[in-house]
Every structure is written in structure tokens, then in C-alpha cells.
Amino acid sequence: MVYWRGMSILSWGRGTKGPKVAAMTYPEWAELAKSMGQRKFVARYEGFFLLSTDDTLELQTVMQTQSLSGPKAKGSLARRTFEVLPVARAADGDEDAPITIGRTRTCDVAFKHPSVSKVHAHLILRGNSLSVVDLQSRNGTLHNGNPVPADKPSKVAVRDRLQFGSVQTMVLDAHELYDLLAMMP
């Protein structure tokens, strides 16, 4: 979880190809990104990430703010709370297996929200391609505001919005994540 405003990044995990990373505070992450620079950061934490919030307007604000430059952009994100989750398998296993999204701890990407089904959806990662599949979840999966048909893959791109129940997410790659971290105060 990422809590901007100097609180802890409680759980990062690992990127799709990156190493497992211990929990660090935001200042430690900011310093790490600053010390590594974008190229090294992206090489170390390559893969996809889900930027998550349960506020519908938050993700729009993030993308509008990210397109701004200068101190105004940094200040406008300081009060927001987001969760950053790597799109990765939680357990070692078959690299071709889908990544499970759901509410239970056994899911690779877990959201503790009542609107998310126990096993809600799959993310299918093939090289640099990502798709989402709804698993007949109770509250559905939306891709850029459109329902994802049950058991039918929908191709996902960076900056696409995915909604699992009422949990809003945006797909980021390591470049986008670095840029977002660089905007934080």
C-alpha cells in the first residue's frame, strides 16, 4: 500500500520480473527512485502495476495531475491515498498460469473490499501483453467503463482503467510508476 504524505509503503511485493522488495517508507522509496534514476528503477521493477483506490474520481485526478508540470503537480497529490500492487503471481509456480484477482489471501492480487468476489478475475500476462478475464464475479469487472464479458479476455494497455466490483484501478508500467513517484512531495 502506498500512503502519500510520508506514511509507509506497507507492501510492495515484486514486479512481474523484479525481485521481492521489503516494505519501506515513502521517503525511502522517493530516495531510492531519486538515487537510481528512471532507467535503473525501470530495469529493476519492470512489469505492470495496479494503482488502486475506491474513489471513482481519484484516478482521473491522478492522470490529470500527472500531465501537469512543476510544483503544482506535486502538491495536488500530497493528500491522496492509493495502493500500488504489482501484477505478479504471489507464489512461485507456473509462469503461464493466470494471475488471480480477488478478495481472499490466496489470490495473487488481493483487495480487501466487500464488492470484490473471492476469486473475481484473472489477469493474463504474455510477454508485454496483458488481458483481463472476469470469472463470473457477482459485481462484475469493467475495462475503461465497459463490462468485461465473463470468461472472455479483454486486452489491457498502460493507463487503462480496470474496476473490480467498486475498486477502481489503473494499469501502470514501471515508467508510469516512476513518473508518479517523482511527482510526489
Coordinates of C-alpha atoms in Angstrom, one line a residue:
M1 CA 0.0 0.0 0.0
V2 CA 1.2 3.4 -0.7
Y3 CA 0.1 6.2 1.6
W4 CA 1.4 9.5 0.2
R5 CA 2.1 12.0 3.0
G6 CA 5.1 10.4 4.4
M7 CA 3.4 7.3 5.8
S8 CA 4.5 3.8 5.0
I9 CA 4.5 1.8 1.8
L10 CA 3.3 -1.3 3.6
S11 CA 3.5 -3.9 1.0
W12 CA 5.2 -3.8 -2.4
G13 CA 5.9 -7.4 -3.2
R14 CA 7.7 -7.9 -6.5
G15 CA 7.1 -6.8 -10.1
T16 CA 6.5 -9.4 -12.8
K17 CA 10.2 -10.0 -13.3
G18 CA 11.7 -8.0 -10.4
P19 CA 12.9 -9.1 -7.0
K20 CA 10.9 -9.3 -3.8
V21 CA 11.2 -6.0 -2.1
A22 CA 10.9 -5.3 1.7
A23 CA 8.4 -2.7 2.9
M24 CA 9.8 0.8 3.1
T25 CA 8.5 4.2 4.0
Y26 CA 7.6 6.7 1.3
P27 CA 10.8 8.8 1.9
E28 CA 12.9 5.7 1.4
W29 CA 11.1 4.9 -1.9
A30 CA 11.5 8.5 -3.0
E31 CA 15.2 8.4 -2.2
L32 CA 15.5 5.0 -3.9
A33 CA 13.9 6.3 -7.1
K34 CA 16.0 9.5 -6.9
S35 CA 19.2 7.6 -6.4
M36 CA 18.5 5.1 -9.1
G37 CA 17.1 7.3 -11.8
Q38 CA 14.4 6.3 -14.1
R39 CA 16.5 3.8 -16.2
K40 CA 17.7 1.8 -13.3
F41 CA 14.4 1.9 -11.5
V42 CA 12.5 0.7 -14.6
A43 CA 15.1 -2.1 -15.1
R44 CA 14.8 -3.3 -11.5
Y45 CA 11.0 -3.0 -11.1
E46 CA 9.9 -3.9 -14.6
G47 CA 6.4 -5.2 -15.2
F48 CA 2.8 -4.0 -14.6
F49 CA 1.3 -2.4 -11.5
L50 CA -2.3 -1.6 -10.5
L51 CA -2.8 1.8 -8.9
S52 CA -5.9 1.3 -6.8
T53 CA -8.4 3.4 -4.9
D54 CA -12.1 3.0 -4.1
D55 CA -12.8 6.6 -5.1
T56 CA -14.0 7.0 -8.7
L57 CA -12.6 10.5 -9.2
E58 CA -9.2 9.7 -7.8
L59 CA -7.7 8.0 -10.9
Q60 CA -8.9 10.8 -13.1
T61 CA -7.2 13.3 -10.8
V62 CA -4.0 11.3 -10.9
M63 CA -3.8 11.3 -14.7
Q64 CA -4.8 15.0 -14.9
T65 CA -2.2 15.9 -12.3
Q66 CA 0.5 13.7 -14.0
S67 CA 0.1 15.7 -17.1
L68 CA 0.9 18.9 -15.2
S69 CA 4.4 20.0 -14.5
G70 CA 6.1 21.8 -11.7
P71 CA 5.3 22.3 -8.0
K72 CA 1.5 22.5 -8.6
A73 CA 1.5 18.8 -9.7
K74 CA 3.5 17.7 -6.6
G75 CA 1.2 19.5 -4.1
S76 CA -2.0 18.3 -5.6
L77 CA -1.3 14.6 -5.0
A78 CA 0.1 15.0 -1.5
R79 CA -3.3 14.4 0.2
R80 CA -4.3 11.4 -1.8
T81 CA -4.2 7.7 -0.7
F82 CA -3.5 4.9 -3.2
E83 CA -2.5 1.3 -3.1
V84 CA 0.2 0.1 -5.6
L85 CA 0.0 -3.6 -6.3
P86 CA 2.4 -5.5 -8.6
V87 CA 0.8 -7.6 -11.3
A88 CA 2.6 -10.8 -10.2
R89 CA 2.0 -14.3 -9.0
A90 CA 2.1 -14.4 -5.2
A91 CA 3.5 -17.9 -5.1
D92 CA 6.2 -19.5 -7.2
G93 CA 4.6 -21.6 -9.9
D94 CA 3.8 -21.9 -13.5
E95 CA 4.7 -18.7 -15.3
D96 CA 1.9 -19.3 -17.8
A97 CA -0.8 -19.5 -15.1
P98 CA -3.1 -16.6 -14.9
I99 CA -2.8 -14.0 -12.1
T100 CA -5.8 -14.2 -9.8
I101 CA -7.6 -11.1 -8.6
G102 CA -10.0 -11.4 -5.7
R103 CA -10.7 -10.8 -2.0
T104 CA -9.0 -13.9 -0.5
R105 CA -5.4 -14.1 0.7
T106 CA -4.8 -16.9 -1.7
C107 CA -5.3 -14.6 -4.7
D108 CA -2.1 -13.2 -6.3
V109 CA -3.6 -9.7 -6.1
A110 CA -6.0 -9.2 -3.2
F111 CA -8.4 -6.4 -2.5
K112 CA -10.0 -6.4 0.9
H113 CA -13.2 -4.9 -0.2
P114 CA -16.7 -6.5 0.1
S115 CA -17.6 -5.7 -3.6
V116 CA -14.8 -7.9 -4.8
S117 CA -15.6 -11.6 -5.2
K118 CA -13.4 -14.2 -3.5
V119 CA -11.9 -15.0 -6.9
H120 CA -13.1 -12.2 -9.1
A121 CA -10.9 -12.1 -12.3
H122 CA -7.7 -13.3 -14.0
L123 CA -5.0 -11.2 -15.5
I124 CA -3.2 -13.0 -18.3
L125 CA 0.4 -11.9 -18.8
R126 CA 2.1 -13.0 -22.0
G127 CA 5.3 -11.1 -22.6
N128 CA 4.4 -7.4 -22.7
S129 CA 0.7 -8.1 -23.3
L130 CA -1.9 -8.0 -20.5
S131 CA -5.5 -9.2 -20.7
V132 CA -8.3 -9.3 -18.1
V133 CA -10.9 -12.0 -17.8
D134 CA -14.0 -11.7 -15.5
L135 CA -14.7 -15.0 -13.7
Q136 CA -18.5 -14.6 -13.4
S137 CA -18.0 -12.3 -10.4
R138 CA -21.0 -11.0 -8.5
N139 CA -20.3 -7.3 -9.1
G140 CA -18.5 -7.6 -12.5
T141 CA -15.3 -6.2 -14.0
L142 CA -15.2 -3.1 -16.0
H143 CA -12.5 -2.2 -18.5
N144 CA -12.4 1.6 -19.3
G145 CA -16.0 1.7 -18.1
N146 CA -17.3 -1.2 -20.2
P147 CA -18.3 -4.6 -18.8
V148 CA -15.9 -7.4 -19.4
P149 CA -17.9 -10.4 -20.6
A150 CA -17.5 -13.5 -18.3
D151 CA -14.8 -15.9 -19.4
K152 CA -13.8 -13.7 -22.4
P153 CA -10.3 -12.0 -22.4
S154 CA -10.1 -8.2 -22.9
K155 CA -6.7 -6.8 -23.9
V156 CA -5.5 -4.1 -21.5
A157 CA -3.0 -1.3 -22.1
V158 CA -1.0 1.0 -19.8
R159 CA -3.2 3.8 -18.3
D160 CA -6.4 1.7 -18.9
R161 CA -8.8 1.6 -16.0
L162 CA -10.0 -1.7 -14.5
Q163 CA -12.7 -1.9 -12.0
F164 CA -13.2 -5.0 -9.8
G165 CA -16.6 -4.5 -8.0
S166 CA -16.3 -0.9 -6.8
V167 CA -12.5 -1.0 -6.6
Q168 CA -11.0 1.4 -9.2
T169 CA -7.6 0.6 -10.6
M170 CA -5.3 1.9 -13.3
V171 CA -2.7 -0.2 -15.1
L172 CA 0.8 1.3 -14.9
D173 CA 4.1 0.1 -16.2
A174 CA 7.4 0.8 -14.4
H175 CA 7.9 4.1 -16.4
E176 CA 4.5 5.4 -15.4
L177 CA 5.0 4.4 -11.8
Y178 CA 8.4 6.1 -11.6
D179 CA 6.9 9.3 -13.1
L180 CA 4.1 9.1 -10.5
L181 CA 6.6 8.6 -7.6
A182 CA 8.7 11.5 -8.9
M183 CA 5.6 13.8 -8.7
M184 CA 5.0 13.0 -5.0
P185 CA 6.3 15.6 -2.4

